[in-house]
XYZ file of C-alpha atoms in Angstrom:
715
model
C -20.658 -33.146 0.025
C -21.193 -35.273 -3.131
C -19.076 -34.611 -6.200
C -20.768 -33.227 -9.314
C -19.743 -31.416 -12.456
C -20.073 -27.623 -12.651
C -19.096 -26.093 -15.984
C -16.120 -23.860 -15.322
C -16.050 -20.120 -15.922
C -12.808 -18.128 -15.766
C -12.967 -15.028 -13.619
C -10.399 -12.195 -13.521
C -7.877 -11.822 -10.721
C -8.445 -9.166 -8.046
C -6.141 -9.468 -5.049
C -7.120 -8.218 -1.611
C -4.842 -5.650 -0.014
C -5.795 -6.393 3.597
C -7.341 -9.353 5.416
C -10.682 -7.547 5.762
C -10.894 -6.927 1.995
C -11.744 -10.492 0.929
C -15.518 -9.969 0.685
C -15.204 -6.735 -1.290
C -12.585 -8.321 -3.569
C -14.799 -11.385 -4.180
C -17.667 -9.116 -5.223
C -15.255 -7.162 -7.435
C -14.179 -10.394 -9.170
C -17.764 -11.291 -10.094
C -18.559 -7.727 -11.186
C -15.445 -7.726 -13.398
C -16.486 -11.097 -14.863
C -19.691 -9.394 -16.021
C -17.596 -6.422 -17.273
C -18.345 -3.993 -14.476
C -14.921 -2.917 -13.238
C -14.839 -1.284 -9.826
C -11.673 -0.387 -7.866
C -11.170 -2.063 -4.523
C -11.319 1.182 -2.530
C -14.823 1.877 -3.925
C -15.971 -1.662 -3.139
C -14.710 -1.281 0.434
C -17.026 1.675 0.907
C -19.987 0.034 -0.828
C -19.620 -3.158 1.231
C -19.173 -1.206 4.489
C -15.940 -3.028 5.269
C -15.269 -2.749 9.001
C -12.609 -4.005 11.407
C -14.114 -7.511 11.206
C -14.476 -7.528 7.429
C -17.868 -7.562 5.723
C -21.023 -9.461 6.590
C -23.035 -11.556 4.128
C -25.971 -9.138 4.402
C -23.839 -6.116 3.473
C -22.258 -8.062 0.617
C -25.734 -8.797 -0.752
C -26.846 -5.165 -0.359
C -23.760 -3.958 -2.236
C -24.346 -6.470 -5.054
C -27.961 -5.332 -5.413
C -26.858 -1.704 -5.649
C -24.799 -2.704 -8.693
C -27.825 -4.308 -10.365
C -27.429 -7.940 -9.367
C -29.923 -10.407 -7.947
C -28.389 -12.034 -4.875
C -29.590 -15.282 -3.334
C -28.094 -16.954 -0.269
C -28.118 -20.735 0.144
C -27.090 -22.240 3.472
C -27.384 -25.912 2.513
C -24.214 -26.050 0.422
C -23.704 -26.484 -3.317
C -26.231 -27.872 -5.770
C -25.893 -28.893 -9.442
C -27.964 -25.992 -10.870
C -26.028 -23.163 -9.223
C -25.228 -20.231 -11.502
C -21.503 -19.518 -11.637
C -19.464 -17.639 -10.658
C -20.691 -17.579 -7.061
C -19.231 -16.461 -3.725
C -18.510 -19.076 -1.063
C -18.026 -18.463 2.643
C -14.699 -20.135 3.328
C -13.254 -21.499 6.547
C -15.816 -19.451 8.559
C -13.798 -16.251 8.039
C -13.047 -15.761 4.358
C -14.718 -15.367 0.955
C -13.693 -17.045 -2.313
C -15.234 -17.236 -5.783
C -16.298 -20.630 -7.151
C -15.482 -21.041 -10.859
C -16.543 -24.665 -11.394
C -15.633 -28.321 -10.863
C -14.658 -31.332 -12.948
C -14.032 -34.813 -11.628
C -12.133 -34.517 -8.357
C -11.036 -30.949 -9.108
C -12.694 -27.792 -7.820
C -11.678 -24.435 -9.313
C -11.773 -21.378 -7.053
C -10.527 -17.813 -7.316
C -9.182 -16.779 -3.925
C -8.675 -13.010 -3.394
C -5.768 -13.946 -1.128
C -4.047 -16.621 -3.261
C -5.334 -16.175 -6.825
C -6.724 -19.060 -8.868
C -6.434 -22.455 -7.205
C -7.334 -26.040 -8.042
C -8.218 -28.197 -5.016
C -9.755 -31.630 -4.539
C -13.199 -32.273 -3.084
C -11.743 -33.451 0.207
C -10.032 -30.098 0.759
C -13.142 -28.296 -0.502
C -15.400 -30.043 2.013
C -12.930 -29.258 4.785
C -12.773 -25.503 4.040
C -16.281 -24.747 2.711
C -18.536 -23.290 5.431
C -21.838 -24.137 3.726
C -22.957 -20.633 2.647
C -23.260 -19.845 -1.074
C -24.066 -16.387 -2.472
C -25.408 -16.697 -6.014
C -25.207 -13.471 -8.024
C -26.930 -12.846 -11.355
C -27.195 -9.638 -13.343
C -30.597 -8.025 -13.855
C -31.954 -5.189 -15.976
C -30.386 -2.558 -13.697
C -26.860 -3.912 -14.188
C -24.498 -1.545 -15.992
C -21.194 -2.434 -17.595
C -18.255 -0.072 -17.214
C -15.019 0.499 -19.056
C -11.890 -1.136 -17.766
C -10.146 0.868 -15.047
C -7.079 2.744 -16.080
C -3.823 0.945 -15.602
C -1.668 1.983 -12.665
C 1.085 2.943 -15.119
C -1.122 5.838 -16.307
C -0.150 7.655 -13.105
C 3.438 7.621 -14.381
C 2.622 9.379 -17.675
C 2.981 12.947 -16.293
C 6.541 12.180 -15.263
C 7.269 10.633 -18.669
C 5.992 13.823 -20.304
C 8.178 15.965 -18.049
C 11.238 13.936 -19.001
C 10.461 13.582 -22.726
C 13.713 15.262 -23.779
C 15.784 12.948 -21.595
C 13.754 9.986 -22.857
C 14.428 11.040 -26.456
C 18.183 11.048 -25.782
C 17.904 7.723 -23.974
C 16.000 6.233 -26.933
C 18.602 7.513 -29.375
C 21.482 6.098 -27.351
C 19.747 2.722 -26.955
C 19.051 2.526 -30.719
C 22.703 3.363 -31.399
C 23.708 0.597 -29.012
C 21.460 -1.816 -30.901
C 23.133 -0.854 -34.183
C 26.579 -1.175 -32.655
C 25.665 -4.570 -31.207
C 24.678 -5.793 -34.671
C 27.716 -4.326 -36.473
C 30.101 -7.179 -35.488
C 27.790 -9.557 -37.366
C 28.536 -7.755 -40.628
C 32.242 -8.012 -39.913
C 31.815 -11.731 -39.250
C 30.658 -12.243 -42.838
C 33.462 -10.069 -44.211
C 36.063 -11.810 -42.072
C 35.018 -15.318 -43.139
C 34.316 -14.610 -46.826
C 37.123 -12.148 -47.565
C 39.921 -13.211 -45.243
C 39.499 -16.792 -44.032
C 38.146 -18.164 -47.333
C 40.909 -16.398 -49.305
C 43.642 -17.564 -46.923
C 44.624 -14.082 -45.747
C 45.062 -12.501 -49.192
C 43.029 -9.521 -47.972
C 44.466 -7.096 -45.401
C 42.962 -7.256 -41.886
C 44.311 -3.904 -40.653
C 41.386 -1.857 -41.963
C 38.914 -4.307 -40.457
C 40.578 -4.166 -37.045
C 40.750 -0.355 -37.176
C 37.050 0.008 -37.944
C 36.102 -2.538 -35.270
C 38.275 -0.715 -32.708
C 36.589 2.607 -33.485
C 33.165 1.034 -33.187
C 34.148 -0.538 -29.863
C 35.238 2.839 -28.468
C 32.016 4.415 -29.732
C 30.014 1.606 -28.131
C 31.706 2.200 -24.768
C 31.010 5.949 -24.926
C 27.350 5.502 -25.866
C 26.918 2.826 -23.199
C 28.440 5.095 -20.535
C 26.252 8.080 -21.481
C 23.069 5.979 -21.569
C 23.812 4.460 -18.159
C 24.504 7.898 -16.695
C 21.235 9.237 -18.107
C 19.453 6.158 -16.791
C 20.692 6.867 -13.244
C 19.601 10.506 -13.448
C 16.080 9.511 -14.500
C 15.982 6.827 -11.812
C 16.889 9.341 -9.084
C 14.406 11.974 -10.277
C 11.613 9.434 -10.491
C 12.331 8.018 -7.017
C 12.312 11.503 -5.461
C 9.066 12.603 -7.125
C 7.214 9.334 -6.490
C 8.321 9.287 -2.838
C 7.180 12.878 -2.319
C 3.807 12.198 -3.920
C 3.269 8.978 -1.956
C 4.232 10.338 1.469
C 2.286 13.578 0.929
C -0.828 11.592 0.019
C -0.339 9.174 2.918
C -0.076 11.976 5.470
C -3.347 13.492 4.233
C -5.414 10.308 4.492
C -8.125 10.062 7.165
C -7.632 7.999 10.311
C -10.021 5.290 9.102
C -7.461 4.370 6.408
C -4.922 3.444 9.091
C -7.488 1.584 11.202
C -7.349 -1.474 8.898
C -3.636 -1.403 8.039
C -0.534 -2.276 9.995
C 2.452 0.049 10.009
C 4.711 -2.709 8.661
C 2.397 -3.217 5.662
C 2.538 0.476 4.805
C 6.320 0.585 5.211
C 6.693 -2.315 2.766
C 4.481 -0.533 0.244
C 6.498 2.656 0.593
C 9.637 0.596 -0.026
C 8.104 -0.353 -3.385
C 9.250 3.102 -4.532
C 12.858 1.863 -4.416
C 11.918 -1.146 -6.530
C 9.971 1.028 -8.964
C 12.635 3.731 -9.218
C 14.564 2.061 -12.030
C 11.862 -0.274 -13.305
C 10.120 2.052 -15.807
C 13.410 3.139 -17.377
C 14.722 -0.418 -17.455
C 11.458 -1.514 -19.060
C 11.658 1.399 -21.505
C 15.220 0.454 -22.501
C 14.225 -3.202 -22.881
C 11.338 -2.188 -25.140
C 13.502 0.031 -27.365
C 16.259 -2.597 -27.566
C 13.764 -5.346 -28.384
C 12.129 -3.324 -31.156
C 15.279 -1.918 -32.750
C 17.570 -4.938 -32.439
C 14.959 -7.463 -33.597
C 14.053 -5.284 -36.605
C 17.677 -4.737 -37.635
C 18.587 -8.396 -37.129
C 15.623 -9.622 -39.169
C 16.314 -7.187 -42.041
C 19.987 -8.241 -42.271
C 19.065 -11.897 -42.014
C 16.460 -11.437 -44.764
C 19.087 -9.844 -47.023
C 21.384 -12.838 -46.539
C 18.704 -15.537 -46.853
C 14.963 -14.801 -47.140
C 14.037 -18.439 -46.540
C 16.148 -18.760 -43.383
C 14.796 -15.473 -42.057
C 11.179 -16.591 -42.581
C 11.884 -19.943 -40.884
C 13.565 -18.141 -37.985
C 10.626 -15.716 -37.742
C 8.080 -18.568 -37.629
C 10.112 -20.398 -34.980
C 10.491 -17.248 -32.905
C 6.770 -16.492 -33.224
C 5.899 -19.930 -31.824
C 8.509 -19.442 -29.111
C 7.210 -15.962 -28.288
C 3.546 -17.084 -28.200
C 4.320 -20.020 -25.879
C 6.238 -17.825 -23.436
C 3.555 -15.122 -23.433
C 0.875 -17.737 -22.775
C 2.776 -19.048 -19.748
C 3.400 -15.543 -18.434
C -0.272 -14.589 -18.760
C -1.362 -17.793 -17.053
C 0.982 -17.271 -14.097
C 0.969 -13.471 -13.784
C -1.197 -13.461 -10.619
C 1.530 -15.320 -8.704
C 3.602 -12.117 -8.531
C 0.703 -10.446 -6.680
C 0.504 -13.406 -4.278
C 4.223 -13.144 -3.472
C 3.864 -9.399 -2.848
C 0.878 -9.996 -0.568
C 2.670 -12.706 1.433
C 5.788 -10.547 1.759
C 3.678 -7.593 2.927
C 2.035 -9.764 5.587
C 5.397 -11.090 6.770
C 6.945 -7.609 6.914
C 3.951 -6.209 8.795
C 3.965 -9.027 11.344
C 7.731 -8.700 11.863
C 7.428 -4.947 12.464
C 4.575 -5.534 14.918
C 6.558 -8.103 16.885
C 9.643 -5.895 17.065
C 7.576 -2.938 18.304
C 5.966 -5.064 21.056
C 9.014 -7.107 22.052
C 8.785 -5.901 25.682
C 5.246 -7.234 26.085
C 6.178 -10.494 24.350
C 9.065 -11.083 26.732
C 6.982 -10.083 29.753
C 4.437 -12.756 28.805
C 7.180 -15.307 28.007
C 5.444 -15.768 24.658
C 8.495 -15.840 22.407
C 7.808 -19.372 21.164
C 4.107 -18.710 20.571
C 4.867 -15.630 18.495
C 7.693 -17.413 16.687
C 5.337 -20.211 15.608
C 2.908 -17.606 14.248
C 5.732 -15.766 12.464
C 6.975 -19.068 11.027
C 3.514 -19.716 9.551
C 3.675 -16.391 7.715
C 7.230 -17.173 6.603
C 6.132 -20.559 5.254
C 3.279 -18.869 3.375
C 5.757 -16.486 1.752
C 8.302 -19.215 0.994
C 5.545 -21.392 -0.470
C 4.479 -18.610 -2.833
C 8.107 -17.814 -3.656
C 8.827 -21.501 -4.315
C 5.825 -21.618 -6.636
C 7.194 -18.651 -8.571
C 10.663 -20.222 -8.741
C 9.182 -23.462 -10.060
C 7.214 -21.631 -12.741
C 10.298 -19.634 -13.736
C 12.407 -22.787 -14.025
C 9.718 -24.414 -16.170
C 9.572 -21.276 -18.298
C 13.351 -21.352 -18.723
C 13.167 -25.018 -19.734
C 10.480 -24.267 -22.324
C 12.518 -21.298 -23.572
C 15.671 -23.381 -23.893
C 13.870 -26.214 -25.707
C 12.173 -23.935 -28.226
C 15.285 -21.845 -28.767
C 17.503 -24.910 -29.255
C 15.045 -26.345 -31.781
C 14.994 -23.090 -33.744
C 18.756 -22.660 -33.617
C 19.335 -26.251 -34.727
C 16.870 -25.809 -37.606
C 18.645 -22.662 -38.829
C 22.039 -24.387 -38.505
C 20.997 -27.509 -40.463
C 19.359 -25.485 -43.224
C 22.343 -23.147 -43.352
C 24.750 -26.036 -43.819
C 22.493 -27.422 -46.542
C 22.389 -24.069 -48.367
C 26.189 -23.760 -48.160
C 26.597 -27.265 -49.598
C 24.272 -26.278 -52.459
C 26.217 -23.016 -53.010
C 23.075 -21.030 -52.305
C 24.903 -18.965 -49.664
C 28.461 -18.423 -48.522
C 29.976 -19.744 -45.329
C 30.243 -16.183 -44.022
C 26.572 -15.543 -44.692
C 25.641 -18.762 -42.887
C 27.712 -17.801 -39.851
C 26.270 -14.292 -39.940
C 22.751 -15.774 -40.019
C 23.628 -17.907 -37.003
C 24.816 -14.878 -35.071
C 21.846 -12.817 -36.293
C 19.523 -15.543 -35.041
C 21.206 -15.255 -31.650
C 20.830 -11.474 -31.795
C 17.171 -11.871 -32.783
C 16.681 -14.203 -29.839
C 18.456 -11.766 -27.512
C 16.074 -9.012 -28.614
C 13.098 -11.229 -27.856
C 14.650 -12.039 -24.483
C 14.584 -8.323 -23.765
C 10.888 -8.405 -24.609
C 10.372 -11.374 -22.282
C 12.273 -9.530 -19.585
C 9.949 -6.613 -20.185
C 6.981 -8.937 -19.623
C 8.434 -10.178 -16.339
C 9.230 -6.606 -15.283
C 5.687 -5.604 -16.157
C 4.306 -8.212 -13.758
C 6.550 -6.925 -10.963
C 5.723 -3.305 -11.798
C 1.979 -4.049 -11.851
C 2.182 -5.777 -8.472
C 4.075 -2.830 -6.954
C 1.778 -0.284 -8.599
C -1.272 -2.093 -7.242
C 0.125 -2.040 -3.703
C 0.925 1.676 -4.038
C -2.462 2.385 -5.649
C -4.107 1.188 -2.428
C -2.618 4.359 -0.927
C -2.721 6.851 -3.808
C -6.282 6.023 -4.939
C -7.737 6.276 -1.447
C -9.537 9.640 -1.207
C -7.675 12.207 0.840
C -9.259 13.910 3.791
C -11.111 17.036 2.713
C -9.069 19.711 4.446
C -9.340 23.429 3.881
C -6.000 25.086 3.216
C -7.523 28.560 3.524
C -9.889 29.513 6.280
C -13.229 31.130 5.505
C -13.197 32.440 9.071
C -11.833 35.893 9.795
C -8.990 35.471 12.254
C -9.856 36.774 15.688
C -9.177 36.031 19.325
C -10.831 32.711 20.111
C -12.952 32.433 23.240
C -12.919 28.620 23.243
C -16.641 27.885 23.315
C -17.523 24.405 22.012
C -20.939 23.229 20.867
C -21.862 19.783 19.571
C -25.209 19.755 17.749
C -27.052 16.596 16.582
C -23.789 14.704 16.143
C -24.029 11.217 14.618
C -20.895 9.087 14.233
C -19.836 5.447 14.156
C -16.909 3.384 12.922
C -18.998 1.414 10.426
C -22.361 2.107 8.848
C -23.007 -1.626 9.115
C -23.778 -1.116 12.807
C -25.745 1.509 14.673
C -23.741 4.682 15.351
C -21.779 5.140 18.563
C -23.054 8.706 18.949
C -26.658 9.320 17.941
C -27.979 12.903 18.066
C -25.354 13.937 20.638
C -25.706 17.442 22.103
C -22.991 19.101 24.166
C -22.063 22.661 25.161
C -18.808 23.687 26.849
C -18.445 27.292 27.930
C -15.175 29.135 27.244
C -12.477 28.942 29.904
C -14.089 26.050 31.780
C -12.581 22.689 32.597
C -14.795 19.703 31.852
C -14.176 15.987 32.176
C -15.408 13.075 30.089
C -15.775 9.997 32.266
C -17.207 6.545 31.799
C -16.310 2.909 31.386
C -13.903 1.747 28.676
C -15.500 1.798 25.241
C -18.099 4.424 26.082
C -16.730 6.861 23.465
C -14.543 9.271 25.456
C -11.464 9.108 23.199
C -13.626 8.992 20.081
C -15.334 12.223 21.129
C -11.911 13.804 21.691
C -10.898 12.791 18.148
C -14.098 14.288 16.769
C -13.559 17.570 18.620
C -9.991 17.672 17.307
C -11.202 17.161 13.731
C -9.432 13.816 13.362
C -12.714 12.020 12.639
C -15.501 13.417 10.479
C -19.073 13.024 11.815
C -21.677 11.294 9.673
C -23.989 14.220 10.318
C -24.372 17.037 12.782
C -22.086 19.948 13.545
C -19.213 20.798 15.870
C -18.997 24.549 16.482
C -16.013 26.493 17.810
C -17.086 29.980 18.912
C -20.254 29.515 16.851
C -18.382 28.611 13.657
C -18.413 25.058 12.205
C -15.129 23.261 12.752
C -15.106 22.286 9.062
C -14.881 25.980 8.077
C -11.492 26.360 9.733
C -8.349 25.698 7.740
C -5.972 23.026 8.958
C -3.564 25.719 10.199
C -6.306 27.533 12.111
C -7.529 24.276 13.604
C -4.029 23.413 14.808
C -3.708 26.894 16.331
C -7.043 26.624 18.137
C -6.935 23.054 19.446
C -4.098 21.328 21.264
C -4.326 17.569 21.821
C -2.382 15.414 24.274
C -3.245 11.830 23.368
C -2.570 8.435 24.862
C 0.262 7.783 22.431
C 3.344 9.938 22.177
C 5.400 10.581 19.066
C 9.147 11.260 19.211
C 11.795 10.939 16.541
C 15.573 10.759 16.797
C 16.784 14.269 17.540
C 17.212 16.812 20.319
C 14.537 17.626 22.893
C 14.207 21.098 21.366
C 13.648 19.672 17.874
C 11.011 17.271 19.191
C 9.185 20.038 21.043
C 9.216 22.520 18.151
C 8.523 19.907 15.428
C 10.610 21.638 12.714
C 9.226 25.109 13.532
C 11.749 27.890 14.189
C 9.464 30.468 15.794
C 9.968 29.450 19.439
C 12.605 30.952 21.732
C 14.356 29.033 24.505
C 12.442 31.157 27.037
C 9.089 30.017 25.616
C 10.262 26.408 25.529
C 11.414 26.509 29.164
C 8.079 28.083 30.209
C 6.202 25.174 28.598
C 8.560 22.680 30.248
C 7.991 24.375 33.608
C 4.220 23.870 33.280
C 4.909 20.198 32.526
C 7.261 19.946 35.559
C 10.293 19.122 33.413
C 12.353 22.308 33.746
C 14.412 20.982 36.676
C 15.285 17.799 34.781
C 16.317 19.781 31.687
C 18.674 21.996 33.701
C 20.245 18.955 35.386
C 21.115 16.936 32.284
C 24.370 17.755 30.553
C 23.123 18.901 27.122
C 19.891 20.543 28.284
C 17.534 21.200 25.374
C 20.072 19.660 22.983
C 19.879 16.283 24.737
C 19.467 13.670 22.017
C 16.414 11.430 22.123
C 16.390 8.044 20.432
C 13.633 7.027 18.047
C 10.474 6.799 20.160
C 12.340 8.482 23.067
C 13.193 5.062 24.462
C 16.122 6.514 26.423
C 13.812 8.372 28.851
C 11.007 7.146 31.101
C 7.324 6.881 30.176
C 6.439 9.685 32.583
C 9.047 11.974 31.017
C 7.713 11.193 27.541
C 4.207 12.067 28.668
C 5.333 15.364 30.185
C 7.288 16.250 27.029
C 4.080 15.653 25.061
C 2.225 18.043 27.402
C 4.971 20.668 27.023
C 4.907 20.324 23.222
C 1.164 21.021 23.172
C 1.354 23.951 25.612
C 4.158 25.538 23.583
C 1.639 26.531 20.885
C -0.626 28.186 23.515
C -3.909 26.795 22.115
C -7.161 28.296 23.517
C -8.695 24.791 23.605
C -6.838 21.925 25.278
C -7.873 18.268 24.907
C -6.211 15.905 27.396
C -6.833 12.194 26.784
C -5.334 10.257 29.719
C -2.527 12.818 29.578
C -1.169 12.065 33.088
C -1.808 8.322 33.335
C 1.932 7.495 33.621
C 2.725 10.075 36.310
C 3.010 9.638 40.049
C 0.393 11.467 42.197
C 2.731 14.268 43.339
C 3.833 15.300 39.840
C 0.303 14.819 38.510
C -1.100 17.163 41.161
C 1.550 19.806 40.403
C 0.780 19.672 36.659
C -2.932 20.005 37.451
C -2.212 23.152 39.481
C -0.148 24.571 36.595
C -2.927 23.803 34.098
C -5.510 25.559 36.292
C -3.514 28.758 35.800
C -3.488 28.213 32.026
C -6.354 30.240 30.555
C -8.055 27.887 28.103
C -11.049 25.637 27.654
C -9.883 22.256 28.911
C -11.484 18.874 28.220
C -10.009 16.022 30.241
C -10.475 12.283 29.757
C -9.533 10.156 32.750
C -10.515 6.936 34.480
C -9.402 7.988 37.954
C -11.945 10.274 39.645
C -9.279 11.978 41.742
C -7.801 13.288 38.492
C -10.929 15.238 37.573
C -12.551 15.998 40.949
C -12.034 19.754 40.472
C -13.608 19.886 36.992
C -16.374 22.449 36.504
C -18.550 19.841 34.786
C -18.390 16.055 34.511
C -20.049 14.455 31.500
C -20.748 10.779 32.207
C -20.896 8.728 29.015
C -22.374 5.279 28.527
C -22.293 3.614 25.084
C -21.998 6.970 23.358
C -24.751 8.752 25.282
C -24.428 11.398 28.006
C -26.380 9.853 30.888
C -25.657 12.606 33.427
C -23.640 15.789 33.893
C -22.737 18.339 36.547
C -19.937 19.116 38.967
C -18.814 16.384 41.320
C -20.581 18.125 44.200
C -23.823 18.412 42.217
C -23.723 14.754 41.173
C -23.204 13.658 44.783
C -25.970 15.947 46.037
C -28.567 14.614 43.607
C -27.347 11.040 44.169
C -26.691 10.371 40.507
C -26.936 6.589 39.816
C -24.453 6.860 36.938
C -21.921 8.686 39.117
C -22.469 6.243 42.000
C -21.795 3.320 39.652
C -18.669 5.013 38.339
C -17.494 5.830 41.872
C -17.995 2.207 42.923
C -15.997 0.955 39.938
C -13.132 3.381 40.570
C -12.866 2.200 44.153
């Protein structure tokens, strides 16, 4: 592609949280450039972000809904393009083009932040598609979104008394830190200059008292700091985990467990950060004010010169910090990716070893490590440059104050003690500004952590009723699905379209079909784990959405394909922190799952300790424990999704016999026809539609093509 000049525009930074967010983030960058600020979680919904990201067509539709004219060009760049524009990058990514000059091209990458690349790299990565966006009459500006720190204000208000004491102690520390400077002047002018004619005992006594007071105040402030840190960590952790547990399943569909764990760990990093930042702010304000006032009393001219020098120094440092602030977000993003990939590899180490793919996975992991180290190296380089600039400016200011001080002493315009005090006050003034600079660096880290946590806390929670509008009564277990429409992304046609289904109480039905036909998805919908786009699921004639979460858990028991076990006894894992079950009830549930003999044979019985994930027992035993856990609650509706896939035929047949005696409506998902041959009704699904239904005998009698195809596949 030929090189040409495109006048640069500077767009704001908006970092993607997940790989699939790049398109939504790119649109958010351009909207923010035109002063329409939309949070990333809203843009995800508007752009219909799916498992594969967002398509160009959906990106255009979302932009038009915000009042922008969108035009797609597939022949590459051209000199008259209106910037900023979105580029399709490397056939799988979106970036924002800011401009070009000479051999430099300026882009804003939602994954990396602002970057400057040459035309050779641009031509290599650019996929040829340009989305030009321009505002029209329907475009509406919005106010800037609230800062993530606003979420911390309620806790600050709760702890205002402790914060008042902390402020007072920090101000006292600032005064005590400055007090030796006054004694420096007295010591030089009254004692050294007069060759010891003045007594030093009173000076030493006062300084000793102030030192003891400084130690006491420092100890109390540190103790108060730790108390606030602990309280904040506990409250933030509780809020974060509570919110996370109440998010819908679609939130977890696009996020790896390792990513979420790393974001939760941000609580530890944030625990002391606000209080440290608060202390730095108070110290910077109080110590700089006191130092400047004392310095002004000694020498107004020196104080003004020092203030001008420090202002230049402060402005230069702030400019560098503002220019490089996005790098902290890049480092966080790269570290999150690395942590998530590491957790994924460790959880699948058995499969990796079985495939002898250690080296392949290591190369992939090393790429992520290099990405993180590259970002970290970039930060280190910027910090070293910042330190060099700081040292140069500080040394120049200090040298200027020293030279002028010596000149004033030689002209008898100030005493030697005053000059030395001004030198020390300049150092104190600089130290106060260093606290302010530290506050700026902390703010960048805090903002990056708050943004990663906000991806969780700002995601809308699942609308769950805590109180049922249904009068509690004995459930019959009748299930009706009426006009149900559901899909994983509104970008594509729904998986279920106008689905109708009726299951009579006390019957056993089976959902069968090829992989991907929607069996497990329908189970999740019936369990209330997914919310339909439209339509209704009725339990005993009452909409499932009218039941409270407690009532829903009482009515419906689910045995899924994945089992959950934590480190603890078998009894604790079966009861899940509920104390209302007796050992007799537990053993009855274990007997139905064909585990009672095993429990009586092991040494500790129900107190046998399971490891995390129950890795110290077999897969079949884990599956049977999951069945027993569900049966323990005696639900009138039982959903079994491949619940016996890890069992041998003899045990599977015995469990089936036990379940036949269990009075409940049972819905079974299985691939093997021998597992569901005795079901009252078989519903055969194909791409989300019920193509046939009936008992196995009825389907054979009427020579069902769908059943014949399924029978042929199973054999």
